[in-house]
Amino acid sequence: MIPLPIDPFLAEIRSAVLQSPIVLVDAPPGSGKTTRVGPALLDLLADHQVAYLLQPRRLAARSVAARIAEERGERIGGRIGYSVRFDQQLSRDTQLIVATEGIVIRRLQDDPPLAKARIVLLDEFHERSLDADLLLAMLRRVQQTVRDDLRIVIMSATLDRTSMQSAL
């Protein structure tokens, strides 16, 4: 794998996820947030757990999943998969699911505690949308009421940490 600027910070991010219910990751574009943070957290999952890496658009979700799988020398739909409207490549071995916000909102409606999820990564959060804001609010509610073990990672290239921390 080609080294990326985020790589030296992955252990620190992993440690923060273990210690805090919400972790904010801000790094410049091209630093590797999208393709490296999610896979770096896979060792925090038990066999039956998954992590969701959320992308704002379907095309991005599919291409990110393909890139992560390629970097790891795996096939799409194995340990790394994706789920978007009308299309998914998942198996029972999938632990990192790259998906759109709408997919996880729908899963929360069907499974309010999001029982299989251990970590939800909201990528490109600076693109703010109704779905992203609604999903964050729903995840916080789940975290505060029934799932204190659920971890939320918010990633952005232009995150205003001060206003974000005060809002959470």
C-alpha positions as a Markdown table, in Angstrom:
| # | Residue | x | y | z |
|---|---|---|---|---|
| 1 | Met | 0.0 | 0.0 | 0.0 |
| 2 | Ile | 1.1 | 3.5 | -0.8 |
| 3 | Pro | 1.7 | 5.4 | 2.5 |
| 4 | Leu | -0.8 | 8.2 | 3.1 |
| 5 | Pro | -0.6 | 11.2 | 5.5 |
| 6 | Ile | -3.2 | 9.7 | 7.9 |
| 7 | Asp | -1.3 | 6.5 | 8.4 |
| 8 | Pro | 0.8 | 7.6 | 11.4 |
| 9 | Phe | -2.4 | 8.7 | 13.2 |
| 10 | Leu | -4.4 | 5.5 | 12.8 |
| 11 | Ala | -3.3 | 4.1 | 16.2 |
| 12 | Glu | -4.3 | 7.3 | 17.9 |
| 13 | Ile | -7.7 | 7.3 | 16.1 |
| 14 | Arg | -8.2 | 3.6 | 17.2 |
| 15 | Ser | -7.4 | 4.6 | 20.8 |
| 16 | Ala | -9.8 | 7.5 | 20.7 |
| 17 | Val | -12.6 | 5.3 | 19.3 |
| 18 | Leu | -12.1 | 2.9 | 22.2 |
| 19 | Gln | -12.3 | 5.7 | 24.7 |
| 20 | Ser | -14.9 | 8.1 | 23.4 |
| 21 | Pro | -18.4 | 7.7 | 22.1 |
| 22 | Ile | -17.8 | 10.3 | 19.3 |
| 23 | Val | -14.5 | 11.0 | 17.6 |
| 24 | Leu | -13.9 | 13.9 | 15.2 |
| 25 | Val | -11.3 | 13.3 | 12.5 |
| 26 | Asp | -10.3 | 16.3 | 10.4 |
| 27 | Ala | -7.5 | 16.1 | 7.8 |
| 28 | Pro | -6.9 | 17.7 | 4.5 |
| 29 | Pro | -8.3 | 16.2 | 1.3 |
| 30 | Gly | -6.2 | 13.3 | 0.0 |
| 31 | Ser | -4.8 | 12.4 | 3.4 |
| 32 | Gly | -6.5 | 9.0 | 3.4 |
| 33 | Lys | -9.4 | 9.4 | 5.8 |
| 34 | Thr | -11.9 | 7.6 | 3.5 |
| 35 | Thr | -9.8 | 4.6 | 2.6 |
| 36 | Arg | -7.7 | 4.1 | 5.8 |
| 37 | Val | -9.7 | 4.9 | 8.9 |
| 38 | Gly | -12.5 | 2.4 | 8.5 |
| 39 | Pro | -10.2 | -0.5 | 7.7 |
| 40 | Ala | -8.0 | 0.5 | 10.6 |
| 41 | Leu | -10.9 | 0.0 | 13.0 |
| 42 | Leu | -11.8 | -3.5 | 11.9 |
| 43 | Asp | -9.8 | -5.1 | 14.6 |
| 44 | Leu | -12.1 | -3.4 | 17.2 |
| 45 | Leu | -15.0 | -5.5 | 15.9 |
| 46 | Ala | -16.2 | -8.9 | 17.2 |
| 47 | Asp | -17.0 | -11.6 | 14.7 |
| 48 | His | -20.7 | -10.7 | 14.6 |
| 49 | Gln | -20.2 | -6.9 | 14.4 |
| 50 | Val | -20.0 | -4.5 | 11.5 |
| 51 | Ala | -18.8 | -0.9 | 10.9 |
| 52 | Tyr | -20.6 | 1.4 | 8.5 |
| 53 | Leu | -18.5 | 3.9 | 6.4 |
| 54 | Leu | -21.1 | 6.4 | 5.1 |
| 55 | Gln | -20.7 | 8.2 | 1.9 |
| 56 | Pro | -23.1 | 11.0 | 0.6 |
| 57 | Arg | -23.5 | 9.4 | -2.8 |
| 58 | Arg | -24.1 | 5.9 | -4.3 |
| 59 | Leu | -21.3 | 6.1 | -6.8 |
| 60 | Ala | -18.8 | 7.2 | -4.1 |
| 61 | Ala | -19.9 | 4.3 | -1.9 |
| 62 | Arg | -19.3 | 1.7 | -4.5 |
| 63 | Ser | -16.0 | 3.2 | -5.6 |
| 64 | Val | -14.7 | 3.6 | -2.1 |
| 65 | Ala | -15.6 | 0.0 | -1.2 |
| 66 | Ala | -13.8 | -1.2 | -4.4 |
| 67 | Arg | -10.7 | 0.9 | -3.6 |
| 68 | Ile | -10.5 | -0.3 | 0.0 |
| 69 | Ala | -10.9 | -4.0 | -1.1 |
| 70 | Glu | -8.3 | -3.5 | -3.7 |
| 71 | Glu | -5.8 | -1.9 | -1.3 |
| 72 | Arg | -6.3 | -4.9 | 1.1 |
| 73 | Gly | -6.0 | -7.4 | -1.7 |
| 74 | Glu | -9.5 | -8.6 | -1.0 |
| 75 | Arg | -12.6 | -9.1 | -3.2 |
| 76 | Ile | -15.6 | -6.8 | -2.9 |
| 77 | Gly | -18.3 | -8.5 | -1.0 |
| 78 | Gly | -15.9 | -10.3 | 1.3 |
| 79 | Arg | -14.8 | -8.5 | 4.4 |
| 80 | Ile | -15.3 | -5.2 | 2.6 |
| 81 | Gly | -18.7 | -4.6 | 1.0 |
| 82 | Tyr | -21.2 | -1.9 | 0.0 |
| 83 | Ser | -24.9 | -1.2 | 0.2 |
| 84 | Val | -26.6 | 1.4 | -1.8 |
| 85 | Arg | -30.1 | 1.9 | -3.1 |
| 86 | Phe | -30.9 | -1.0 | -5.5 |
| 87 | Asp | -27.4 | -2.6 | -5.2 |
| 88 | Gln | -25.3 | -4.3 | -2.6 |
| 89 | Gln | -22.2 | -6.5 | -2.5 |
| 90 | Leu | -22.3 | -8.1 | 1.0 |
| 91 | Ser | -21.8 | -11.5 | 2.5 |
| 92 | Arg | -22.0 | -12.9 | 6.0 |
| 93 | Asp | -18.2 | -12.2 | 6.2 |
| 94 | Thr | -18.6 | -8.5 | 5.5 |
| 95 | Gln | -17.5 | -6.3 | 8.4 |
| 96 | Leu | -17.0 | -3.0 | 6.7 |
| 97 | Ile | -20.1 | -1.8 | 4.9 |
| 98 | Val | -19.6 | 1.3 | 2.8 |
| 99 | Ala | -23.1 | 2.7 | 2.4 |
| 100 | Thr | -25.1 | 5.9 | 1.9 |
| 101 | Glu | -26.7 | 7.7 | 4.8 |
| 102 | Gly | -30.2 | 6.7 | 3.5 |
| 103 | Ile | -29.4 | 3.0 | 3.8 |
| 104 | Val | -28.4 | 3.3 | 7.5 |
| 105 | Ile | -31.4 | 5.5 | 8.2 |
| 106 | Arg | -33.6 | 2.7 | 6.8 |
| 107 | Arg | -31.7 | 0.1 | 8.9 |
| 108 | Leu | -32.3 | 2.2 | 12.0 |
| 109 | Gln | -36.1 | 2.1 | 11.2 |
| 110 | Asp | -36.0 | -1.7 | 10.9 |
| 111 | Asp | -33.5 | -2.3 | 13.8 |
| 112 | Pro | -33.6 | 0.8 | 16.1 |
| 113 | Pro | -30.6 | -0.2 | 18.3 |
| 114 | Leu | -28.6 | -1.0 | 15.1 |
| 115 | Ala | -27.6 | -4.2 | 16.9 |
| 116 | Lys | -24.8 | -5.5 | 14.6 |
| 117 | Ala | -23.1 | -2.1 | 14.3 |
| 118 | Arg | -20.2 | -1.3 | 16.5 |
| 119 | Ile | -18.9 | 1.8 | 14.7 |
| 120 | Val | -20.5 | 4.3 | 12.2 |
| 121 | Leu | -18.2 | 6.5 | 10.3 |
| 122 | Leu | -19.8 | 9.6 | 8.8 |
| 123 | Asp | -17.4 | 10.6 | 6.0 |
| 124 | Glu | -17.5 | 13.9 | 4.1 |
| 125 | Phe | -19.5 | 15.4 | 6.9 |
| 126 | His | -18.7 | 18.9 | 5.7 |
| 127 | Glu | -21.1 | 18.3 | 2.8 |
| 128 | Arg | -24.0 | 18.5 | 5.4 |
| 129 | Ser | -27.3 | 17.2 | 4.2 |
| 130 | Leu | -30.7 | 16.5 | 5.8 |
| 131 | Asp | -29.9 | 12.8 | 5.7 |
| 132 | Ala | -26.5 | 13.3 | 7.4 |
| 133 | Asp | -27.9 | 15.5 | 10.1 |
| 134 | Leu | -30.9 | 13.3 | 10.7 |
| 135 | Leu | -28.7 | 10.2 | 10.9 |
| 136 | Leu | -26.3 | 11.8 | 13.4 |
| 137 | Ala | -29.2 | 12.8 | 15.6 |
| 138 | Met | -30.7 | 9.3 | 15.4 |
| 139 | Leu | -27.3 | 7.7 | 16.2 |
| 140 | Arg | -26.8 | 10.0 | 19.1 |
| 141 | Arg | -30.2 | 9.0 | 20.4 |
| 142 | Val | -29.4 | 5.3 | 20.1 |
| 143 | Gln | -26.0 | 5.9 | 21.8 |
| 144 | Gln | -27.5 | 7.8 | 24.7 |
| 145 | Thr | -30.5 | 5.5 | 25.3 |
| 146 | Val | -29.7 | 1.9 | 24.4 |
| 147 | Arg | -26.2 | 1.5 | 23.0 |
| 148 | Asp | -23.5 | 3.2 | 25.0 |
| 149 | Asp | -21.0 | 0.8 | 23.1 |
| 150 | Leu | -21.9 | 2.3 | 19.7 |
| 151 | Arg | -19.1 | 4.5 | 18.4 |
| 152 | Ile | -19.5 | 7.4 | 16.0 |
| 153 | Val | -16.6 | 8.8 | 13.9 |
| 154 | Ile | -17.2 | 12.1 | 12.1 |
| 155 | Met | -14.7 | 12.7 | 9.3 |
| 156 | Ser | -14.2 | 15.9 | 7.2 |
| 157 | Ala | -11.6 | 17.9 | 5.4 |
| 158 | Thr | -13.2 | 21.2 | 6.6 |
| 159 | Leu | -14.7 | 20.4 | 10.0 |
| 160 | Asp | -15.2 | 23.2 | 12.4 |
| 161 | Arg | -14.2 | 21.4 | 15.5 |
| 162 | Thr | -15.4 | 24.1 | 18.0 |
| 163 | Ser | -18.9 | 24.4 | 16.7 |
| 164 | Met | -19.1 | 20.6 | 16.1 |
| 165 | Gln | -18.0 | 19.8 | 19.7 |
| 166 | Ser | -20.5 | 22.3 | 21.2 |
| 167 | Ala | -23.3 | 20.8 | 19.0 |
| 168 | Leu | -22.6 | 17.3 | 20.2 |
